[in-house]
GROMACS .gro file of C-alpha atoms in nm:
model
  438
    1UNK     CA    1  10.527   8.919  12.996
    2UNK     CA    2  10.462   9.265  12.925
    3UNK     CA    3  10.712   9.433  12.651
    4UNK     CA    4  10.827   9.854  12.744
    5UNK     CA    5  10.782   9.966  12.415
    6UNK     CA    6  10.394   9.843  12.373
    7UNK     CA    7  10.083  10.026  12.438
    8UNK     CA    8   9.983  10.109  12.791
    9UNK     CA    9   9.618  10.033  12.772
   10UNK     CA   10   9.325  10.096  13.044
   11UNK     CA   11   9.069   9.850  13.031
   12UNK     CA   12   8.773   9.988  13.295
   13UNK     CA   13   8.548   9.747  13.408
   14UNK     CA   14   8.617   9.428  13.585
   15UNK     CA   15   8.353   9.226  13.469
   16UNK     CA   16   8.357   8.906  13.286
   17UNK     CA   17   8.415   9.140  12.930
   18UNK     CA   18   8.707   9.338  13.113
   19UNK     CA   19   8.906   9.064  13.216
   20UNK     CA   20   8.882   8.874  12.940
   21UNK     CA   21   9.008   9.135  12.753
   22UNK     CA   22   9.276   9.248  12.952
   23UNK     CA   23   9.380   8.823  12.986
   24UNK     CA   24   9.421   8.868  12.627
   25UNK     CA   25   9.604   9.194  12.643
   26UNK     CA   26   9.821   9.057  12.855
   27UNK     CA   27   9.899   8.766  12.638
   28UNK     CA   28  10.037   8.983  12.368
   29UNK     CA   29  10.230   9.161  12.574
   30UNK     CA   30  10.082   9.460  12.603
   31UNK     CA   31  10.089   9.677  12.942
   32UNK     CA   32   9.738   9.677  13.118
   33UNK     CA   33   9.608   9.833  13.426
   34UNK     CA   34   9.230   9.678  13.516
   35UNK     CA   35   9.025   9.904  13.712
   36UNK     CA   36   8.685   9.796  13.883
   37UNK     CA   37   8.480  10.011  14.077
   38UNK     CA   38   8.365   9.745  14.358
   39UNK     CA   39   8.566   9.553  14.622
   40UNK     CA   40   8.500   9.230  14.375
   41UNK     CA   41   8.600   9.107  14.035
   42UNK     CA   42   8.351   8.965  13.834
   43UNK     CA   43   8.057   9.191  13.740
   44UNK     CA   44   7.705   9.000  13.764
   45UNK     CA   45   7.943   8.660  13.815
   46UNK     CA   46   8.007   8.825  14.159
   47UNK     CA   47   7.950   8.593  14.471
   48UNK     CA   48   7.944   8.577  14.867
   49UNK     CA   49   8.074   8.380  15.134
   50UNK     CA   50   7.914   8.057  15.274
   51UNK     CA   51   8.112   7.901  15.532
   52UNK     CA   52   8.418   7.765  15.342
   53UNK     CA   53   8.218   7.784  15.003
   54UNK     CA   54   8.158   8.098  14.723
   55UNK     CA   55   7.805   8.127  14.583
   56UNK     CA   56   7.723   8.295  14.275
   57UNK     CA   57   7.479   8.629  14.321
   58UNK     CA   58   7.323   8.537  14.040
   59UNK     CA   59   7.298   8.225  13.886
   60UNK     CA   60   7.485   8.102  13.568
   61UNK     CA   61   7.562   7.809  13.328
   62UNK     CA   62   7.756   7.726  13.025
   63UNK     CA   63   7.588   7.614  12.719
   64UNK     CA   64   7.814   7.329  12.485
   65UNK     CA   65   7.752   7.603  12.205
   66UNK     CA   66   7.992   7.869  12.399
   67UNK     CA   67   8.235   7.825  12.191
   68UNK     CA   68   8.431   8.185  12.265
   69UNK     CA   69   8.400   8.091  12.675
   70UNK     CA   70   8.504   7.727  12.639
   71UNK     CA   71   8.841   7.845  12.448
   72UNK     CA   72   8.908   8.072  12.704
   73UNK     CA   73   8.866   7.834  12.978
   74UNK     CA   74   9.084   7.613  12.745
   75UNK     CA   75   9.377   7.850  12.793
   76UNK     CA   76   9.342   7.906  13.183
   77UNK     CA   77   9.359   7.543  13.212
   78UNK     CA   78   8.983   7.506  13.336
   79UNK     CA   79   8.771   7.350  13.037
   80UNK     CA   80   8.858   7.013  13.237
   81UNK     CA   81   8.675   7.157  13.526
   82UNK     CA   82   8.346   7.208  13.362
   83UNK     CA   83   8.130   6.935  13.474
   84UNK     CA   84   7.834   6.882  13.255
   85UNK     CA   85   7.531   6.773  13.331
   86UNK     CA   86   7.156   6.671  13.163
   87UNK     CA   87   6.902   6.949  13.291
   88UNK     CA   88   6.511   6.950  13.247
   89UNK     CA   89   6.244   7.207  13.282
   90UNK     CA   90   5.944   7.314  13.450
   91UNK     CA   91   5.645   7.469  13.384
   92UNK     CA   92   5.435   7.668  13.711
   93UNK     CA   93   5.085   7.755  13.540
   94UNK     CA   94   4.832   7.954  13.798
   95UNK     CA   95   5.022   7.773  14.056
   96UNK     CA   96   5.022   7.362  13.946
   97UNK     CA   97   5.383   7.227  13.828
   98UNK     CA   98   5.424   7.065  13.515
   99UNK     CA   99   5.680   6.922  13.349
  100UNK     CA  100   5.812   7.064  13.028
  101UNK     CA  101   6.053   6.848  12.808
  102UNK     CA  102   5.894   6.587  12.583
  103UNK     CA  103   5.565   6.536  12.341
  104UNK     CA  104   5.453   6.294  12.677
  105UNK     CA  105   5.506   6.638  12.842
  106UNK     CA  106   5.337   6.873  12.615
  107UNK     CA  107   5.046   6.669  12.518
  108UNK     CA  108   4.950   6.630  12.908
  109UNK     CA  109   5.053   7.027  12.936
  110UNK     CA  110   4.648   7.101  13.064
  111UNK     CA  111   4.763   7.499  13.112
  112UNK     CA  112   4.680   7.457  12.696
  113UNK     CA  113   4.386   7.311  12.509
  114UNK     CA  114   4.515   7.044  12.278
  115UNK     CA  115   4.493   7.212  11.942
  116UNK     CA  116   4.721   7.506  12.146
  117UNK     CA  117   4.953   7.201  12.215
  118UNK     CA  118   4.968   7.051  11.927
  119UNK     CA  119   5.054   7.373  11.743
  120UNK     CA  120   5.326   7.462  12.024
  121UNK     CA  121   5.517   7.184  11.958
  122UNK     CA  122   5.525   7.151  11.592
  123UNK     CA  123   5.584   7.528  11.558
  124UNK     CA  124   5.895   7.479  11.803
  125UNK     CA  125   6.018   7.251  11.644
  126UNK     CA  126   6.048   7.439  11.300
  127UNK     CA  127   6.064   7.794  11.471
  128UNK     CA  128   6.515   7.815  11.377
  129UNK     CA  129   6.417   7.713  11.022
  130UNK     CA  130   6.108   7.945  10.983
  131UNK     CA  131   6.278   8.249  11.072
  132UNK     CA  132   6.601   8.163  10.831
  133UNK     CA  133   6.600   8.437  10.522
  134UNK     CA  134   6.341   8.683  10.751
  135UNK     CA  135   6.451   8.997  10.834
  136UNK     CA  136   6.367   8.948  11.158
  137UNK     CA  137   6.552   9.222  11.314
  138UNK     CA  138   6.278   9.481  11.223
  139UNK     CA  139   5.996   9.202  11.347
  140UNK     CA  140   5.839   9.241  11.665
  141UNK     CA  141   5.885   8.914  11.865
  142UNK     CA  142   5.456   9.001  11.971
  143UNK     CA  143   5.428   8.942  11.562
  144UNK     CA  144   5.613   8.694  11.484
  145UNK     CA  145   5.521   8.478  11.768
  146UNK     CA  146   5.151   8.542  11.787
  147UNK     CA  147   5.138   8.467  11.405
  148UNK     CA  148   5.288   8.118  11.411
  149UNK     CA  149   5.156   8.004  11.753
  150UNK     CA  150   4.849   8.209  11.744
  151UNK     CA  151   4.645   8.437  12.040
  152UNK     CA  152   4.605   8.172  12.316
  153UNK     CA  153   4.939   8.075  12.335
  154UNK     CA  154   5.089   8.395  12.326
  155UNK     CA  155   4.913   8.518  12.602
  156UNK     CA  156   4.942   8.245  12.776
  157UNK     CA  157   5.331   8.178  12.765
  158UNK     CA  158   5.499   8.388  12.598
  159UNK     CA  159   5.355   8.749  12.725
  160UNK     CA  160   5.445   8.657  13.079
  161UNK     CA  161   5.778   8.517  12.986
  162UNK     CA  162   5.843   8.790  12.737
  163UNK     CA  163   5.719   9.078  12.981
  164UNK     CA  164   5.896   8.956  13.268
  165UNK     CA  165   6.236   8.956  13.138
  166UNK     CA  166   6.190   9.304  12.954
  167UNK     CA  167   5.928   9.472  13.090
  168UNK     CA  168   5.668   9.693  12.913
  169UNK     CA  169   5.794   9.709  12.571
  170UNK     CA  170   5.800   9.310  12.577
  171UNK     CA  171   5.647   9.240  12.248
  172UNK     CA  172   5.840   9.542  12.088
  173UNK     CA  173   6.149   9.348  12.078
  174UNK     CA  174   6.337   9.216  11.753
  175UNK     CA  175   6.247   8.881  11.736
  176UNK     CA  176   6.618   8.847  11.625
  177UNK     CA  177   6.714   8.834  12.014
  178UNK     CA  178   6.474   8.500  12.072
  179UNK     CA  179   6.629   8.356  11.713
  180UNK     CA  180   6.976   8.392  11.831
  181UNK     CA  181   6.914   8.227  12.185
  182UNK     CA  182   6.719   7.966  12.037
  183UNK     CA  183   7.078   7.891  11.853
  184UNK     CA  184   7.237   7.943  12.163
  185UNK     CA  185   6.998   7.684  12.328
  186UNK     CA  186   6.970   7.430  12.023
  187UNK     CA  187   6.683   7.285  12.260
  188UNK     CA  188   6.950   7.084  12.419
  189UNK     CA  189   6.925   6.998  12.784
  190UNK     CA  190   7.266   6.956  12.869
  191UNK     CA  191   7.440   7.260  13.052
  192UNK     CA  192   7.782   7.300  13.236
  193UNK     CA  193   7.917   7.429  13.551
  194UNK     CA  194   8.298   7.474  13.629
  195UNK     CA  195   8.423   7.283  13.972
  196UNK     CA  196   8.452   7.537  14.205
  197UNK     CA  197   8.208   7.767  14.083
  198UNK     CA  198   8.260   8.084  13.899
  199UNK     CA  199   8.490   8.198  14.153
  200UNK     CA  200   8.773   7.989  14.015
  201UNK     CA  201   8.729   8.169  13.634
  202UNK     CA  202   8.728   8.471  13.807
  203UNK     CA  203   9.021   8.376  14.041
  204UNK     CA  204   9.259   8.233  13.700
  205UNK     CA  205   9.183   8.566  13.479
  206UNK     CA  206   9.331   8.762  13.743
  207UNK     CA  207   9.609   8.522  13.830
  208UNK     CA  208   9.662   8.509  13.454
  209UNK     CA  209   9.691   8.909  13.429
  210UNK     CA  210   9.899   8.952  13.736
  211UNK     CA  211  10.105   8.704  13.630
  212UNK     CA  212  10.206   8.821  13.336
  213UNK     CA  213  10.280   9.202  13.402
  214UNK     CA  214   9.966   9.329  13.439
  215UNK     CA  215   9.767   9.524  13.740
  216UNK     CA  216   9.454   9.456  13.855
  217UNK     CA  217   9.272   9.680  14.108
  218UNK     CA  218   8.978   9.695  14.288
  219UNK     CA  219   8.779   9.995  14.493
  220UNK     CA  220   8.934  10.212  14.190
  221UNK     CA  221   8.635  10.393  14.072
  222UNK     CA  222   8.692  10.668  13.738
  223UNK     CA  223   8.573  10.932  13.826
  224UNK     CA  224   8.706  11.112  13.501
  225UNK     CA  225   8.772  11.019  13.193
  226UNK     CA  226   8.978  11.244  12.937
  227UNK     CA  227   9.049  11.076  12.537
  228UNK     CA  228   9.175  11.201  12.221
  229UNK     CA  229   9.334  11.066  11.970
  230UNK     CA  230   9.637  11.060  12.115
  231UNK     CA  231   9.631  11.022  12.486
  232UNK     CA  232   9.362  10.947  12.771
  233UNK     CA  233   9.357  11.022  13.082
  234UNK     CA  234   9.173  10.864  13.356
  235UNK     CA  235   9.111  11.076  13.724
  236UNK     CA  236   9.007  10.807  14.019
  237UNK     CA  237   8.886  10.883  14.374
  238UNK     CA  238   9.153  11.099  14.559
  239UNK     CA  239   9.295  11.299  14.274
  240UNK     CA  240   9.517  10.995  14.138
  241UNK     CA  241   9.567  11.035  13.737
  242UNK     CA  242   9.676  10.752  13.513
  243UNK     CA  243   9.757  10.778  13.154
  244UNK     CA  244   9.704  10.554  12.883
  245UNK     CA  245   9.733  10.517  12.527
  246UNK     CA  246   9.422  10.328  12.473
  247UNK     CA  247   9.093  10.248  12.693
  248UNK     CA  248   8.877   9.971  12.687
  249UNK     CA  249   8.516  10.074  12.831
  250UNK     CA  250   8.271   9.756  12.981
  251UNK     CA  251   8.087   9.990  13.203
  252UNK     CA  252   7.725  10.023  13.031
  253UNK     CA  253   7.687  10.334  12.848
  254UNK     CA  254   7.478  10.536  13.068
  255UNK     CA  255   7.714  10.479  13.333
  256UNK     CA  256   8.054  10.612  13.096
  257UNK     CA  257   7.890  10.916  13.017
  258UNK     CA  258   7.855  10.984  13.365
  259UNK     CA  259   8.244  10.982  13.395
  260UNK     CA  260   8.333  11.077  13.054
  261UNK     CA  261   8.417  11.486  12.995
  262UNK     CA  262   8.253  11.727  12.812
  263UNK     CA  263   8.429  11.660  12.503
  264UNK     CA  264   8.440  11.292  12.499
  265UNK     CA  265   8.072  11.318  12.622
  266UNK     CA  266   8.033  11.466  12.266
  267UNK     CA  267   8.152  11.217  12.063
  268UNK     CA  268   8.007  10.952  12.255
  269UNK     CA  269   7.784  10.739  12.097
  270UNK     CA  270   7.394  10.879  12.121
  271UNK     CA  271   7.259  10.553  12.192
  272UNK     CA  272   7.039  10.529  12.467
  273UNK     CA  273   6.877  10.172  12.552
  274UNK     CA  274   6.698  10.149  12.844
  275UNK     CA  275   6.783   9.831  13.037
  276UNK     CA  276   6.649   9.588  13.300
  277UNK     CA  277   6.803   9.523  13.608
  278UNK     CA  278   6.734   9.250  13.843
  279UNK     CA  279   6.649   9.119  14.173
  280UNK     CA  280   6.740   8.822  14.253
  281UNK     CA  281   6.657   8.581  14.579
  282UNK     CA  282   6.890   8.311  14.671
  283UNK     CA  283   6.737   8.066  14.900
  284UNK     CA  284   6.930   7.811  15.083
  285UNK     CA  285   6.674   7.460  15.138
  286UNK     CA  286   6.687   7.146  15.356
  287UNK     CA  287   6.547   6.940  15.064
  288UNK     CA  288   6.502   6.964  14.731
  289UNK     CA  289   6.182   7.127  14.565
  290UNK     CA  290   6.198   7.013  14.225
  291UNK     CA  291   6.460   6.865  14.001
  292UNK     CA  292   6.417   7.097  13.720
  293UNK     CA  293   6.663   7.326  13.686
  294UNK     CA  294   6.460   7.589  13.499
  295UNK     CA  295   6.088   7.654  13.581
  296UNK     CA  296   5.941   7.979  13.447
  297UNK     CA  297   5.699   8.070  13.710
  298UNK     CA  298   5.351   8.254  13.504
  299UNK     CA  299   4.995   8.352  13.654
  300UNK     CA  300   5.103   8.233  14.002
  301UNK     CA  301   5.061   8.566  14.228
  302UNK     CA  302   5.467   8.552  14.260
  303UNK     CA  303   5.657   8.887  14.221
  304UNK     CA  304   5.912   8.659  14.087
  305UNK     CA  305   5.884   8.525  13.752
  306UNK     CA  306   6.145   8.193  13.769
  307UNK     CA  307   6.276   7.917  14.019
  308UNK     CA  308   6.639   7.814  13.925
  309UNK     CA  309   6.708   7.490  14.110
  310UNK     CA  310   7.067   7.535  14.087
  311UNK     CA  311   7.135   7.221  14.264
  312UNK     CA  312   7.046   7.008  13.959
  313UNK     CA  313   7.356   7.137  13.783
  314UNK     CA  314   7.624   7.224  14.063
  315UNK     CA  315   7.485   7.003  14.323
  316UNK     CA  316   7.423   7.074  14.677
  317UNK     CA  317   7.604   7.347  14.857
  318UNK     CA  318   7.689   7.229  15.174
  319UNK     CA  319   7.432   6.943  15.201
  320UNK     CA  320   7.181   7.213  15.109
  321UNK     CA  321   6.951   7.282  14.815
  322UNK     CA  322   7.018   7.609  14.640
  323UNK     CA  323   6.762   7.778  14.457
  324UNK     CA  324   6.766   8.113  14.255
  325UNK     CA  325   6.426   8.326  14.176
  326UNK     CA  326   6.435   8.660  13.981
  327UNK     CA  327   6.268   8.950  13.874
  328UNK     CA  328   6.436   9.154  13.636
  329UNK     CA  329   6.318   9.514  13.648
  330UNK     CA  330   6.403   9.850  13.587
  331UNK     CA  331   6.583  10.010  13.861
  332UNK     CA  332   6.380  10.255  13.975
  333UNK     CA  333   6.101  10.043  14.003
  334UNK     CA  334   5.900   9.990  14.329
  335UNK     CA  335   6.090   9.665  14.354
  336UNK     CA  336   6.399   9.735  14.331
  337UNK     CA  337   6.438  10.028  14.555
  338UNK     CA  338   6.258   9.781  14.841
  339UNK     CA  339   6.431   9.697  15.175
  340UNK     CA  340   6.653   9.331  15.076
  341UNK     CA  341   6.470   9.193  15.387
  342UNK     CA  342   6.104   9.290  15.298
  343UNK     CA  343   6.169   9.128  14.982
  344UNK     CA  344   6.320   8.838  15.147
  345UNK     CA  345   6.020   8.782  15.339
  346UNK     CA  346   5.787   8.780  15.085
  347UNK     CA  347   5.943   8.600  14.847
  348UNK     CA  348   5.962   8.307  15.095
  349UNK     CA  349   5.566   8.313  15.125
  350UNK     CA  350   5.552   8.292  14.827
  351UNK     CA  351   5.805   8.031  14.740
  352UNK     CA  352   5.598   7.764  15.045
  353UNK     CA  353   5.284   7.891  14.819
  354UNK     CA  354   5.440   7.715  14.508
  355UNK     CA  355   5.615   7.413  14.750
  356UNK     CA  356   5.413   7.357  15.019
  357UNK     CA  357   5.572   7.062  15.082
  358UNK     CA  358   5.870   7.339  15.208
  359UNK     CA  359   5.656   7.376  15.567
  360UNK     CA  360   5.789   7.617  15.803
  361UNK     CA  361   6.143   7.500  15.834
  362UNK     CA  362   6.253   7.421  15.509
  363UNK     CA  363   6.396   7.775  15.424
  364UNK     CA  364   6.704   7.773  15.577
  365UNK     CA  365   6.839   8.121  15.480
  366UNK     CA  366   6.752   8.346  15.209
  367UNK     CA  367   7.001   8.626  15.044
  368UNK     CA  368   6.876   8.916  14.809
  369UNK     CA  369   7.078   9.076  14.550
  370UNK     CA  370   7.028   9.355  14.290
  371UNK     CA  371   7.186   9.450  13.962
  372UNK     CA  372   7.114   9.784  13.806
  373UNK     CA  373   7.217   9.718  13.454
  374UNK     CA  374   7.197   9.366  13.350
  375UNK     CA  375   6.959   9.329  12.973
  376UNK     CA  376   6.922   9.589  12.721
  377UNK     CA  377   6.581   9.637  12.570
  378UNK     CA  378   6.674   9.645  12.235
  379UNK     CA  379   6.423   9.867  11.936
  380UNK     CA  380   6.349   9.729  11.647
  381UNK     CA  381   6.605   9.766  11.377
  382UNK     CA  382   6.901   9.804  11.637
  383UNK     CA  383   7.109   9.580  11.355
  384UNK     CA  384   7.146   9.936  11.161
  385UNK     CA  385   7.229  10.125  11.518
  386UNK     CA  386   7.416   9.981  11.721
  387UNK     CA  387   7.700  10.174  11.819
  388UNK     CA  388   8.066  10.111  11.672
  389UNK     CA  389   8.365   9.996  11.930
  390UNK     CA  390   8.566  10.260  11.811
  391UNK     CA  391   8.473  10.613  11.920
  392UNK     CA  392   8.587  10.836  11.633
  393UNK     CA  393   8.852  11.117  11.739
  394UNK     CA  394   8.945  10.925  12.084
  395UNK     CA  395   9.154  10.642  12.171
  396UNK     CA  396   8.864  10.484  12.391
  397UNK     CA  397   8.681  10.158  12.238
  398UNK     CA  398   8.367  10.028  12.373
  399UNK     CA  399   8.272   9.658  12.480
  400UNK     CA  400   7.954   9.654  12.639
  401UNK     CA  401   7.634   9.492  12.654
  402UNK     CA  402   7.472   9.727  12.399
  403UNK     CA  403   7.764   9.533  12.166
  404UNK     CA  404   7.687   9.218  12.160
  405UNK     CA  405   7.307   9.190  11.971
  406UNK     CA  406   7.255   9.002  11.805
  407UNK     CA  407   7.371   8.745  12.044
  408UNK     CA  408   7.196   8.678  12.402
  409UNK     CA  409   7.372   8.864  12.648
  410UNK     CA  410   7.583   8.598  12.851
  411UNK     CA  411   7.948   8.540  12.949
  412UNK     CA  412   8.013   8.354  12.632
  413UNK     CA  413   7.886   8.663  12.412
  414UNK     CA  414   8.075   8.895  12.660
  415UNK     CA  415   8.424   8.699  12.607
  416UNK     CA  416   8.392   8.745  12.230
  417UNK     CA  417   8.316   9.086  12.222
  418UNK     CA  418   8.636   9.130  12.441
  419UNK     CA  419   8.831   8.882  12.178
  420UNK     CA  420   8.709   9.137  11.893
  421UNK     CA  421   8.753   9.505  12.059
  422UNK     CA  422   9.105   9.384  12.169
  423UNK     CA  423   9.217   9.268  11.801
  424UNK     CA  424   9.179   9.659  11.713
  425UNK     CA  425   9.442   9.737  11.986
  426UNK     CA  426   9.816   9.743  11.798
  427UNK     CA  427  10.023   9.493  11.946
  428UNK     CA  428  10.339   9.523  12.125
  429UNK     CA  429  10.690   9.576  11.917
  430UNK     CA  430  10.836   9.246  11.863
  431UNK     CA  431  11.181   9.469  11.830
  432UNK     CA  432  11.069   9.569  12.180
  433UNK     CA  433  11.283   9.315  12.511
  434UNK     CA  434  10.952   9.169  12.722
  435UNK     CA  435  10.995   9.234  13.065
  436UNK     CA  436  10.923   8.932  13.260
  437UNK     CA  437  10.645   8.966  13.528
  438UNK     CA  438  10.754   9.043  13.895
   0.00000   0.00000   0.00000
């Protein structure tokens, strides 16, 4: 129930970070009005129709450390749903499989000499514990890793699984980012999946919003964006103008300044991270190519770096075996700007090339889908600049991606952020009547 006398507040963005905040908005009664750009809720946890089934664009999981994502869920009545299951992983070395998930594994891991092996695994293991105390926000992850593993296995691994996720300045990361996701991770195999997909998250944040007073639209692209401290105002497509007393930005930065005037452009935030996007393949099989669930894919002649069986976590999708492969790259790489069906095409070659045991029909039907602004590349030292939430002289606070370091960019890490920008936001009067939700 939303109260008259409380903040009207904008919240731009209808991504996983957006509604989550605005759910919690809602919840304290404050008026909110949700705008999202697209025809579709969700952000990167968008999905398509297959037959009477959703499928995610892009693939997802929950972790049992998501602690911020599970409470939510808690509240909408779906941490029930989340069916959890034990995962392995894979290993694709110059195009033989391996497995990857015990000493058995490792030790028979031939893509390694032994001494390389032996030193993986007992550096893995100790890896959380050596970094504790380091400040390893101003350490390259090329440094730190090459030190304790050494040359081979760098070069090996980690280069190819390091360079394909950011690109060129790979090793210039803070080796912060793989310390955190190693938390994240805890080297535990188990990973969770809500009955019904991601859909139905997506589907009870908006129920929840609606439901209690507030308005959630889609197709509503800002176009402008006026704040001061007192007042914003926010120009869509066609000349409509809504006011607000506060805004809540998800969109990534480049794409607010875009909107933004000349004089909130100004007091914006001078940040500028570069950031990955990705293209992602979604292939629909007749039978099942592997039962790992994650299989980084390295010195294979693939233009995609990863197979994601999601099938070994969600189960078949309509008596067929779905399977995600990526390539996150910049967005104005050759790549990206490719025709969907050229990369379709190729992509299958090369997926029969890894799974021959595919043959001609196994590939059923094979989507392609791109997201411009998915992982930041963050320098060295970001600890010291990342941006505030608040923007000084406006009403507008920030909850985007280029927030959340040092966590690993994810749903969970997205939900908190939106738990911590919306605490700043002053609640409704409790003098105030609520006015119930039509």
């Amino acid at each position: 129930m939303t109260h008259p006398g409380s903040p009207h507040v904008a919240v731009i963005g209808g991504g996983i970070c957006g509604l989550a905040a605005a759910h919690r908005l809602v919840r304290r009664g404050t008026r909110v009005t949700l705008l999202e750009s697209s025809d579709q809720l969700g952000g990167l946890g968008t999905f398509f129709a297959d037959g009477d089934r959703w499928v995610e664009r892009f693939y997802h999981c929950i972790m049992p450390t998501d602690v911020s994502l599970l409470a939510l869920l808690g509240e909408l009545g779906l941490r029930d749903s989340v069916q959890w299951r034990d995962t392995t992983m894979g290993m694709v070395v110059e195009g033989r499989r391996h497995p990857f998930n015990s000493p058995l594994d490792l030790l028979r891991f031939s893509a390694l000499r032994l001494p390389d092996r032996v030193r993986f695994g007992v550096v893995s293991l100790l890896l959380r514990r050596l970094g504790q105390g380091r400040d390893l926000d101003t350490l390259r992850t090329e440094d730190w890793l090459r030190g304790l593993y050494g040359d081979v296995v760098w070069e090996r691994l980690f280069a190819p699984m390091f360079g394909s996720k950011f690109g060129p300045s790979f090793g210039d990361v803070p080796a912060l980012y793989l310390w955190q996701r190693l938390g994240r991770e805890r080297n535990v195999a188990t990973r969770g999946y809500p009955d019904g997909g991601y859909k139905t998250i997506i589907d009870a944040l908006e129920a929840s919003i609606s439901g209690a007073g507030g308005v959630v639209r889609t197709s509503a692209p800002v176009r402008r964006l006026h704040s001061t401290g007192g007042r914003a105002v926010l120009t869509l497509t066609g000349g409509e103008v809504l006011d607000a007393d506060h805004v809540v930005s998800t969109v990534p930065l480049p794409l607010l300044r875009r909107i933004a005037d000349d004089a909130l452009a100004a007091r914006l935030p001078t940040t500028d991270l570069p950031y990955q996007g990705v293209v992602a393949g979604v292939f629909f099989l007749r039978e099942p190519v592997t039962e790992h669930y994650w299989t980084p894919v390295l010195h294979s002649g693939t233009e995609f770096d990863g197979v994601v069986a999601m099938s070994a976590l969600a189960g078949p999708c309509g008596g067929r075996h779905l399977v995600y492969v990526m390539h996150y790259t910049d967005r104005d790489s050759q790549l990206y700007l490719d025709d969907d069906t050229a990369i379709a095409a190729r992509w299958s070659a090369q997926l029969r090339g890894l799974y021959p045991e595919l043959g001609p029909d196994g590939i059923e039907q094979v989507r392609v889908f791109k997201a411009p602004f998915v992982e930041p590349v963050y320098p060295l030292g970001y600890l010291a600049a990342r941006p505030p939430v608040t923007v000084e002289g406006t009403n507008l606070l920030l909850a985007t991606t280029a927030h959340v370091y040092p966590d690993v960019t994810s749903w969970n890490s997205s939900v908190a952020l939106a738990n911590d920008v919306t605490r700043r936001i002053p609640a409704a009067r409790e003098d105030q009547p609520a006015v119930a939700a039509r």
